[in-house]
Tab-separated table of C-alpha atoms in Angstrom:
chain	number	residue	atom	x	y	z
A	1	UNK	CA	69.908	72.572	62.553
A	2	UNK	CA	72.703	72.614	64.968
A	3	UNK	CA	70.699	75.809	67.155
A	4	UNK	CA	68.069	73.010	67.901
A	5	UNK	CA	70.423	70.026	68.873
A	6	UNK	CA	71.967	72.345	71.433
A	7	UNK	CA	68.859	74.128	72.455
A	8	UNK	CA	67.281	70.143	73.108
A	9	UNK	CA	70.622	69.394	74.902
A	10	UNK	CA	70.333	72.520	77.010
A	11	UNK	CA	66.327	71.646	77.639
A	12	UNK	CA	67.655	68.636	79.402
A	13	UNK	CA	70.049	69.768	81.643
A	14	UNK	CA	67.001	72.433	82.726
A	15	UNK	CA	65.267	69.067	83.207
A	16	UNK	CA	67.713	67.589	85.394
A	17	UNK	CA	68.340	70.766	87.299
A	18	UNK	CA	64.626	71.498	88.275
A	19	UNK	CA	64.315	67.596	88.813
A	20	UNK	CA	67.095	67.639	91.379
A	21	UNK	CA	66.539	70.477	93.093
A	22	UNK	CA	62.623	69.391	93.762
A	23	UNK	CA	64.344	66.035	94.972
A	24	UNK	CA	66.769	67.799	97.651
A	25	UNK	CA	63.924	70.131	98.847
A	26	UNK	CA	61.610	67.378	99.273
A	27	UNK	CA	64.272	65.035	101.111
A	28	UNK	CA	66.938	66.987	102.173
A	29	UNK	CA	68.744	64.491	104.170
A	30	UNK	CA	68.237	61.915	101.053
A	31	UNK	CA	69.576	58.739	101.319
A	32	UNK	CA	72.453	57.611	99.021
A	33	UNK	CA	71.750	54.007	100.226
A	34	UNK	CA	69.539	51.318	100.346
A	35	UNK	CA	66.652	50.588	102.750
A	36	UNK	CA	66.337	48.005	105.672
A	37	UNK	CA	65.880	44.768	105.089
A	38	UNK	CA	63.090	44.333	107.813
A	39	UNK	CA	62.301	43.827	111.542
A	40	UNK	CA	66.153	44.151	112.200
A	41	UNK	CA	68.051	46.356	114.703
A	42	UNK	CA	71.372	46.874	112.689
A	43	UNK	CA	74.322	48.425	114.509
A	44	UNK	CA	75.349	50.501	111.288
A	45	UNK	CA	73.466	53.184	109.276
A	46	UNK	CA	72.295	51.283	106.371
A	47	UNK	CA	72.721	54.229	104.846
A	48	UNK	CA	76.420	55.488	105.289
A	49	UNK	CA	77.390	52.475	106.910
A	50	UNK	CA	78.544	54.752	110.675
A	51	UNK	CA	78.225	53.246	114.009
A	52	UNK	CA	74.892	53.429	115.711
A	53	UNK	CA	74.227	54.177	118.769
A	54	UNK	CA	70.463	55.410	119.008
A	55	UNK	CA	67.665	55.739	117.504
A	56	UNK	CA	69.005	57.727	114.721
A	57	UNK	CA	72.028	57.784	113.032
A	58	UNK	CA	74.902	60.376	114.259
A	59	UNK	CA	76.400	61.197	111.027
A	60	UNK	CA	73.445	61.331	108.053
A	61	UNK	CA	70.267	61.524	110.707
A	62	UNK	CA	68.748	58.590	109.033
A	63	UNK	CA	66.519	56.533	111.488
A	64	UNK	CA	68.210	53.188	112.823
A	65	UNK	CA	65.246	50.830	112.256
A	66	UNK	CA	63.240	50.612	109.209
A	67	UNK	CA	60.272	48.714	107.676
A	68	UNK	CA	59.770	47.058	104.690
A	69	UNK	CA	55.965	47.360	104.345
A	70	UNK	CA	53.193	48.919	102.881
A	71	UNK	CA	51.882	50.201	106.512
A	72	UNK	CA	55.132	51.818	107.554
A	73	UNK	CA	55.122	53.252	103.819
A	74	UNK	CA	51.773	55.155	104.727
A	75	UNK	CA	53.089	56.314	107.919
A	76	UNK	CA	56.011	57.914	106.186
A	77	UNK	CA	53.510	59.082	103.795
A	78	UNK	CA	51.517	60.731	106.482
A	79	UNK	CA	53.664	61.468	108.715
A	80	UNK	CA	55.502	63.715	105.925
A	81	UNK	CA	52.457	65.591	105.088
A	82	UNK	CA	51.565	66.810	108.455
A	83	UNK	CA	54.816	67.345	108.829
A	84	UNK	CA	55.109	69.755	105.611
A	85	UNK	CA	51.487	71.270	106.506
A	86	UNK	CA	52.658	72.245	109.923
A	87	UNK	CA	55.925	74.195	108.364
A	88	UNK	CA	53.609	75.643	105.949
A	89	UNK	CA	50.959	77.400	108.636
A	90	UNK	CA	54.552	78.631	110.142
A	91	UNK	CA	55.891	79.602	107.170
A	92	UNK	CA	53.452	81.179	105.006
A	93	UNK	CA	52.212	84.099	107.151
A	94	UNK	CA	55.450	85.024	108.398
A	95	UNK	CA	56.640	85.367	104.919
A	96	UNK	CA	53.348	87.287	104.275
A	97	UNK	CA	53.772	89.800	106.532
A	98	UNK	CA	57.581	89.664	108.590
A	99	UNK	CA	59.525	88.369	105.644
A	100	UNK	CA	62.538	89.856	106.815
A	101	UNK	CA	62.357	88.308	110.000
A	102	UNK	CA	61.873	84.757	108.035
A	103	UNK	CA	64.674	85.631	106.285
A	104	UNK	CA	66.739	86.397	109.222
A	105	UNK	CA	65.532	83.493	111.121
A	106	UNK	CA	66.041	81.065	108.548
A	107	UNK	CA	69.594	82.362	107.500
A	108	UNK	CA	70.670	82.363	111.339
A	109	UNK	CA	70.004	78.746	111.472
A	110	UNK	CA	66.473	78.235	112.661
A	111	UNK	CA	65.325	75.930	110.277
A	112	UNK	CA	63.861	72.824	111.521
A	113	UNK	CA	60.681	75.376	111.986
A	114	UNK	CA	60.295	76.556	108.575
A	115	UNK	CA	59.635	75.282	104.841
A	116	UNK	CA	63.552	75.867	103.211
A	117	UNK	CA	63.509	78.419	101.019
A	118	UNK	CA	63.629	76.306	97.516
A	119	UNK	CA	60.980	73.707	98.772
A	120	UNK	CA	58.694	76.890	98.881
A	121	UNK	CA	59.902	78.638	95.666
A	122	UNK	CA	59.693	75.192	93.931
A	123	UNK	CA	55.991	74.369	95.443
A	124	UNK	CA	54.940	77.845	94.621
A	125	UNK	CA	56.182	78.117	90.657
A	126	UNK	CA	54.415	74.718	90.211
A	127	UNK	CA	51.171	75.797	92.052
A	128	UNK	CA	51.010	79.172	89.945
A	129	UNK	CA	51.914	77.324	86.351
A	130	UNK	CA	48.793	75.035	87.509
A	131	UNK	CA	46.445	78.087	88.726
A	132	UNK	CA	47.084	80.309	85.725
A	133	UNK	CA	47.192	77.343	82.977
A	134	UNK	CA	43.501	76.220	84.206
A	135	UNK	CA	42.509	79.545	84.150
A	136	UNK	CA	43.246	80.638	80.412
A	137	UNK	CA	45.887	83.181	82.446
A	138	UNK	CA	49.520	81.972	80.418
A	139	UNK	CA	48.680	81.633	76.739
A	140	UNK	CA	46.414	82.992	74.487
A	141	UNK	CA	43.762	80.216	72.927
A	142	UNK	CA	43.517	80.079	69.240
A	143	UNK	CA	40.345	82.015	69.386
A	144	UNK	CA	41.480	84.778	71.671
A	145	UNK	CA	44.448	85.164	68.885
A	146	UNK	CA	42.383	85.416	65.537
A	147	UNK	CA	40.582	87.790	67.719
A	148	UNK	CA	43.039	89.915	69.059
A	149	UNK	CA	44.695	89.582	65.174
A	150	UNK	CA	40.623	90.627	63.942
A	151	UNK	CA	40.700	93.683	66.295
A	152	UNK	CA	44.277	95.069	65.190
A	153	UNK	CA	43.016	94.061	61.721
A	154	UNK	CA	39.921	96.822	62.246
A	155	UNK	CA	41.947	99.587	63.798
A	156	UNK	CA	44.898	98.922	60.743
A	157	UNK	CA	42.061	99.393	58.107
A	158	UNK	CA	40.817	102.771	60.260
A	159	UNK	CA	43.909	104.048	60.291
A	160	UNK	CA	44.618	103.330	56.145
A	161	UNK	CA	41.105	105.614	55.723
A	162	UNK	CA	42.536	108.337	57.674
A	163	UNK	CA	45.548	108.372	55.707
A	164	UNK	CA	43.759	108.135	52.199
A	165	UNK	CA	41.285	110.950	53.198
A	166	UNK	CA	44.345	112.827	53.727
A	167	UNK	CA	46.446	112.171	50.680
A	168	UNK	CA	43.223	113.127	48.695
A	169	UNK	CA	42.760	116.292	50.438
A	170	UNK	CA	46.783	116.836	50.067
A	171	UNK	CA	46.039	116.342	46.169
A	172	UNK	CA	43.118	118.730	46.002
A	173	UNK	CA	45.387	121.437	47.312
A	174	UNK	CA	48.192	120.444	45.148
A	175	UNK	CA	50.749	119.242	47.604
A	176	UNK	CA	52.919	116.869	47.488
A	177	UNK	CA	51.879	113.438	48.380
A	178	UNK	CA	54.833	111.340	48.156
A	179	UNK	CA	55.056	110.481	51.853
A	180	UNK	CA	51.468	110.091	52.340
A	181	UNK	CA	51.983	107.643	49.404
A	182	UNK	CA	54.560	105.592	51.164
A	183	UNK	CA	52.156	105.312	54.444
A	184	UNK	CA	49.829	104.175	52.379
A	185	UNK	CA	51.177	101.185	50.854
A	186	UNK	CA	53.210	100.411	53.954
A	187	UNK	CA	49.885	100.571	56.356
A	188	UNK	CA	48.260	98.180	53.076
A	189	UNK	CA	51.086	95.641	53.734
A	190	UNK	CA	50.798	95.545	57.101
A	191	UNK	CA	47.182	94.699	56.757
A	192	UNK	CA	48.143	92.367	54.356
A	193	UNK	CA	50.624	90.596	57.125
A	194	UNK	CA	47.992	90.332	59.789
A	195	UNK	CA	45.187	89.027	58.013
A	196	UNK	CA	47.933	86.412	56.743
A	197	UNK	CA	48.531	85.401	60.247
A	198	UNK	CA	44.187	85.574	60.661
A	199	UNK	CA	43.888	82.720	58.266
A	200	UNK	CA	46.915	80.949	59.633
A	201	UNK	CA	49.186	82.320	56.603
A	202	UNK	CA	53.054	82.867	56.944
A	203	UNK	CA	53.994	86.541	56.799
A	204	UNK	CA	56.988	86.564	53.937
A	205	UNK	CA	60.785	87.600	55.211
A	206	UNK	CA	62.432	87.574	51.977
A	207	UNK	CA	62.079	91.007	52.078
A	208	UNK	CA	64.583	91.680	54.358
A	209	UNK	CA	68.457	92.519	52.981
A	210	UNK	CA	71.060	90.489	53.109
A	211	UNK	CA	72.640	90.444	56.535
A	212	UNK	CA	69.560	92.027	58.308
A	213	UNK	CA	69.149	88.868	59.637
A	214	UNK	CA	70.205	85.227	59.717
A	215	UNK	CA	68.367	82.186	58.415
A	216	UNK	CA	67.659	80.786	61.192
A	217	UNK	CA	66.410	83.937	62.666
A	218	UNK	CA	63.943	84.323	59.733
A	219	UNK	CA	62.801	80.757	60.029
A	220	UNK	CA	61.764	81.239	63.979
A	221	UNK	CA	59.813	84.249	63.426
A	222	UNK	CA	58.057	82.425	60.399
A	223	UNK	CA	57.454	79.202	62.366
A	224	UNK	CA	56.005	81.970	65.084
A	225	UNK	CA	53.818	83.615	62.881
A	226	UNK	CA	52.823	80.598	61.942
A	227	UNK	CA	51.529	79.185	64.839
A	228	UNK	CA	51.159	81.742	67.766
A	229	UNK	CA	50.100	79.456	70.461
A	230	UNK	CA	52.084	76.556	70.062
A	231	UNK	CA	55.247	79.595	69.917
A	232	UNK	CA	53.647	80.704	73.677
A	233	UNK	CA	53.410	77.186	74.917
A	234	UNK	CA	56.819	76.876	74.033
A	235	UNK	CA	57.949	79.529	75.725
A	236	UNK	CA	55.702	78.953	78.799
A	237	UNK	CA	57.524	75.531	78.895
A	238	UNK	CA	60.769	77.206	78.972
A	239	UNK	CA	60.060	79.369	81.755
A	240	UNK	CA	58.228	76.845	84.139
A	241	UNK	CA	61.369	74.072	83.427
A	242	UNK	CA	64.366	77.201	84.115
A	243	UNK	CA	62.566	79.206	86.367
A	244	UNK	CA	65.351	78.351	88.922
A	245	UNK	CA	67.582	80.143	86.662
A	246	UNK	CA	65.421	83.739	88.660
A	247	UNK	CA	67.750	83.353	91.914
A	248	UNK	CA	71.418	83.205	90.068
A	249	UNK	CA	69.846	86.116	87.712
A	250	UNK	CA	69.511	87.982	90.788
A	251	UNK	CA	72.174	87.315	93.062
A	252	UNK	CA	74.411	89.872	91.571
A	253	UNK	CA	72.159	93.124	91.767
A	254	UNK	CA	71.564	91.877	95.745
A	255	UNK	CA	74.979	92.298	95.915
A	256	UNK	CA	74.955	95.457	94.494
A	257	UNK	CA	72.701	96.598	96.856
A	258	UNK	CA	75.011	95.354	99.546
A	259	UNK	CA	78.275	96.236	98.077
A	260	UNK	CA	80.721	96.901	101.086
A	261	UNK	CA	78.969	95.116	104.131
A	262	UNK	CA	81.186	92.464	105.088
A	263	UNK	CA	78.821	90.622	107.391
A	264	UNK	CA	76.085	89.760	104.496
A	265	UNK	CA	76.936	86.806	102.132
A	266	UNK	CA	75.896	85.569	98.793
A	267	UNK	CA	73.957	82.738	100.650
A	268	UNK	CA	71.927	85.701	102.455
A	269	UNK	CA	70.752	86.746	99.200
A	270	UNK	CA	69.990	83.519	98.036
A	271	UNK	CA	67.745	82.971	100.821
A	272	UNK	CA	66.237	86.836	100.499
A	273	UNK	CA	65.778	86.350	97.051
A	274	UNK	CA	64.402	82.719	96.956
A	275	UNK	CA	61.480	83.871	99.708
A	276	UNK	CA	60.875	86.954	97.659
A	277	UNK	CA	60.150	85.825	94.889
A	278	UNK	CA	58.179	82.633	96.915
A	279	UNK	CA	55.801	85.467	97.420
A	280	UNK	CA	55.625	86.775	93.877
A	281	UNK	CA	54.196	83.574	92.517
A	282	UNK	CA	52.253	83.544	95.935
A	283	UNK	CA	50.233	87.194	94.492
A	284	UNK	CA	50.257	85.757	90.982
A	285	UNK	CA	48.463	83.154	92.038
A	286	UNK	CA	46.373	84.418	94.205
A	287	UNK	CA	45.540	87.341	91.131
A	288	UNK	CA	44.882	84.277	88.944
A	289	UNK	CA	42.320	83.112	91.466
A	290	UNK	CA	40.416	86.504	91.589
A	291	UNK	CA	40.442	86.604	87.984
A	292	UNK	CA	38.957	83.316	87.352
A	293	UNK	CA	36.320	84.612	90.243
A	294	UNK	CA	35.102	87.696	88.165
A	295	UNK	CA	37.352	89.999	90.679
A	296	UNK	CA	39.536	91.630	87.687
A	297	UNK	CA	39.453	95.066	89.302
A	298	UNK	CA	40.795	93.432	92.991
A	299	UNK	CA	43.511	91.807	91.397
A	300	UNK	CA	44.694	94.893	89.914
A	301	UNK	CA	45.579	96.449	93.042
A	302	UNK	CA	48.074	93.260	94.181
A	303	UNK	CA	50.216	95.504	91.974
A	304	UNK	CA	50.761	97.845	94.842
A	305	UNK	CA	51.667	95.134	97.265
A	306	UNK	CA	55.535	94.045	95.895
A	307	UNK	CA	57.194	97.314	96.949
A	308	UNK	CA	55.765	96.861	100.485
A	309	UNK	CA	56.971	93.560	100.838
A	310	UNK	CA	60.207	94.366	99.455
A	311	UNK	CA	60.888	97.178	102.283
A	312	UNK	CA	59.552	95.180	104.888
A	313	UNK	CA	61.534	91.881	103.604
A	314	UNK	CA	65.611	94.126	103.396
A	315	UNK	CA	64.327	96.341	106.744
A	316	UNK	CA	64.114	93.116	108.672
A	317	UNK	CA	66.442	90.627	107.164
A	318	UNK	CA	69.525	93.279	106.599
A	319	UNK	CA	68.633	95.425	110.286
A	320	UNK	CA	68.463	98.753	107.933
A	321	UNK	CA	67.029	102.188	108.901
A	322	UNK	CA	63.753	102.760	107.817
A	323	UNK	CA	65.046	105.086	105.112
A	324	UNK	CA	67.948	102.824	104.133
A	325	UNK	CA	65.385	100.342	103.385
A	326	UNK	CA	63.284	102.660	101.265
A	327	UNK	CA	66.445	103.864	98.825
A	328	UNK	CA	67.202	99.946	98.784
A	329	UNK	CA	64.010	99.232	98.079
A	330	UNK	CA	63.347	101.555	94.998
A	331	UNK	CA	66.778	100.309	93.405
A	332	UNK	CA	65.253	96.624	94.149
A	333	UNK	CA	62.494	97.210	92.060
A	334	UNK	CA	64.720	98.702	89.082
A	335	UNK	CA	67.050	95.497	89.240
A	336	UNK	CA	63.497	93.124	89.617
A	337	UNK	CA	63.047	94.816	86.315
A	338	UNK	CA	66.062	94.094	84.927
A	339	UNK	CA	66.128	91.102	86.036
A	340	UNK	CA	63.035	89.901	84.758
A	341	UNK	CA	63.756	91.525	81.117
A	342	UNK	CA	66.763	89.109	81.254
A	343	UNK	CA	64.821	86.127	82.304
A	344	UNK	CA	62.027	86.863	79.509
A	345	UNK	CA	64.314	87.345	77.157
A	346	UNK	CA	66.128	83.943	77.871
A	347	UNK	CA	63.175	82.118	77.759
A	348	UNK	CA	62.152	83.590	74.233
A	349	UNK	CA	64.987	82.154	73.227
A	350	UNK	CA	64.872	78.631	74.793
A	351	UNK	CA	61.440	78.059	73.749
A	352	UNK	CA	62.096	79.551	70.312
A	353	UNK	CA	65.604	78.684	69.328
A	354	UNK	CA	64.691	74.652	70.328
């Protein structure tokens, strides 16, 4: 089917996206060359080949003497993780509770202090696919489905015995019954349907009229009756591989919000949007932990914190008046909406459509 040879070609290039962008956030001054060939002092970058003239290079910031060895290997090593865990202990509680000023900070150039804005979004989508996976939170297991199908099952067949009970009282009194009728069988097929999908059955689209929709449309929602969970892991996939795809989603309703202020910039956004939604994943997983702990009802009430981050996040990073911030703030949460109708809808598709 050609919808799956371009859906696989289009899975890739979500690969190679998400691949490269977790590569630049981890090194962003990568190297496009080769390493040292030992205990030499060169008197060019062996990286872009420029004229040294101290201990690191001028042009790409590279360092002017390497090692080729497993002991200056675990230095890096080291060295980059106390490196990453001292931006994070900077990072994560301003972003927690003076995002805007993060924002603000970050965009005006301070950034040696601070985890970049896609090295946290990237760490944090990765650490809340991981939370909520081990947790039973994305995905319903083929248990919980026959279960949830058993339950709608139960209130189907309560609601047919209403509608009998009904029709026979209708008859008694010499109505007519012709609608009850059609309720009738139409509640008996639906039964029908679920307990199909119960026993792992395929509920029948041939019943549909010509044009109503396409072939391949028909065969998706059969292959998704068919198997529910592998349909969700699918889709799950999707998401986790393009959830980059969030920040470009929302870069035009930030703009909106923003429409005739010359001194705020697309990049601005990017950087507003890619901490926001850093957090996001940040309360998601955090709600995935409570859940797992038996704290259901706590988790319920991270709910109410989004809004307040979102005021505090535009008050501080765009200077607005505190009532500026809380008309911005309401439309925010209509486009975050939006925006993440769009995004589910896409990754239906994706993991569907493959």
């Amino acid at each position: 089917m050609r919808v799956g040879v371009h859906m696989s070609g289009v899975d890739g290039f979500g690969e190679v996206v998400t691949g490269a962008m977790v590569a630049r956030a981890i090194e962003p001054q990568a190297g496009e060359g080769g390493l040292d060939d030992g205990h030499t002092h060169e008197r060019a970058c062996l990286n872009c080949g420029a004229p040294l003239a101290g201990p690191y290079c001028a042009a790409c910031g590279q360092k002017a003497h390497l090692h080729r060895s497993l002991r200056a290997f675990g230095g890096d090593m080291i060295a980059g993780l106390f490196n990453f865990e001292g931006k994070i202990w900077r990072t994560l509680p301003m972003l927690a509770w003076c995002p805007g000023d993060l924002t603000r900070r970050y965009v005006d150039g301070e950034r040696a202090r601070y985890i970049s804005p896609i090295a946290l979004y990237l760490f944090s989508v990765f650490a809340m696919f991981a939370v909520l996976n081990l947790n039973g939170g994305i995905g319903p297991s083929s248990e919980g489905v026959k279960s949830g199908v058993g339950f709608a099952i139960e209130e189907e067949t309560k609601a047919l015995v209403r509608i009998e009970a009904q029709r026979k009282a209708a008859a008694e009194r010499g109505e007519n019954t012709a609608a009850l009728d059609r309720g009738i069988t139409k509640k008996k097929e639906e039964i029908a349907d679920l307990q199909k999908v119960r026993t792992g059955g395929v509920v029948e689209t041939d019943g549909l009229e010509e044009g109503e929709a396409p072939d391949w449309v028909r065969t998706v929602v059969a292959n998704a009756q068919a198997d529910p969970e592998m349909a969700v892991f699918k889709i799950q996939d999707a998401a986790s591989k393009y959830s980059w795809a969030l920040i470009p989603l929302s870069l035009p309703f930030m703009w909106m919000l923003f429409p005739l202020r010359r001194n705020v910039h697309l990049y601005d956004h990017a950087v507003f949007v890619t901490y926001s939604l850093s957090f996001m994943m940040g309360l998601a997983i955090i709600g995935g932990v409570l859940v797992a702990a038996g704290y259901s009802g706590v988790a319920g009430f991270l709910f109410f914190v989004p809004p307040f981050h979102m005021f505090r996040q535009l008050k501080g990073a765009y200077g607005l008046s505190r009532w500026s911030a809380l008309f911005r703030t309401t439309l925010l949460l209509l486009f975050s909406f939006i925006v993440l109708a769009m995004f589910a809808a896409m990754m239906v598709a994706l993991g569907l459509f493959e």
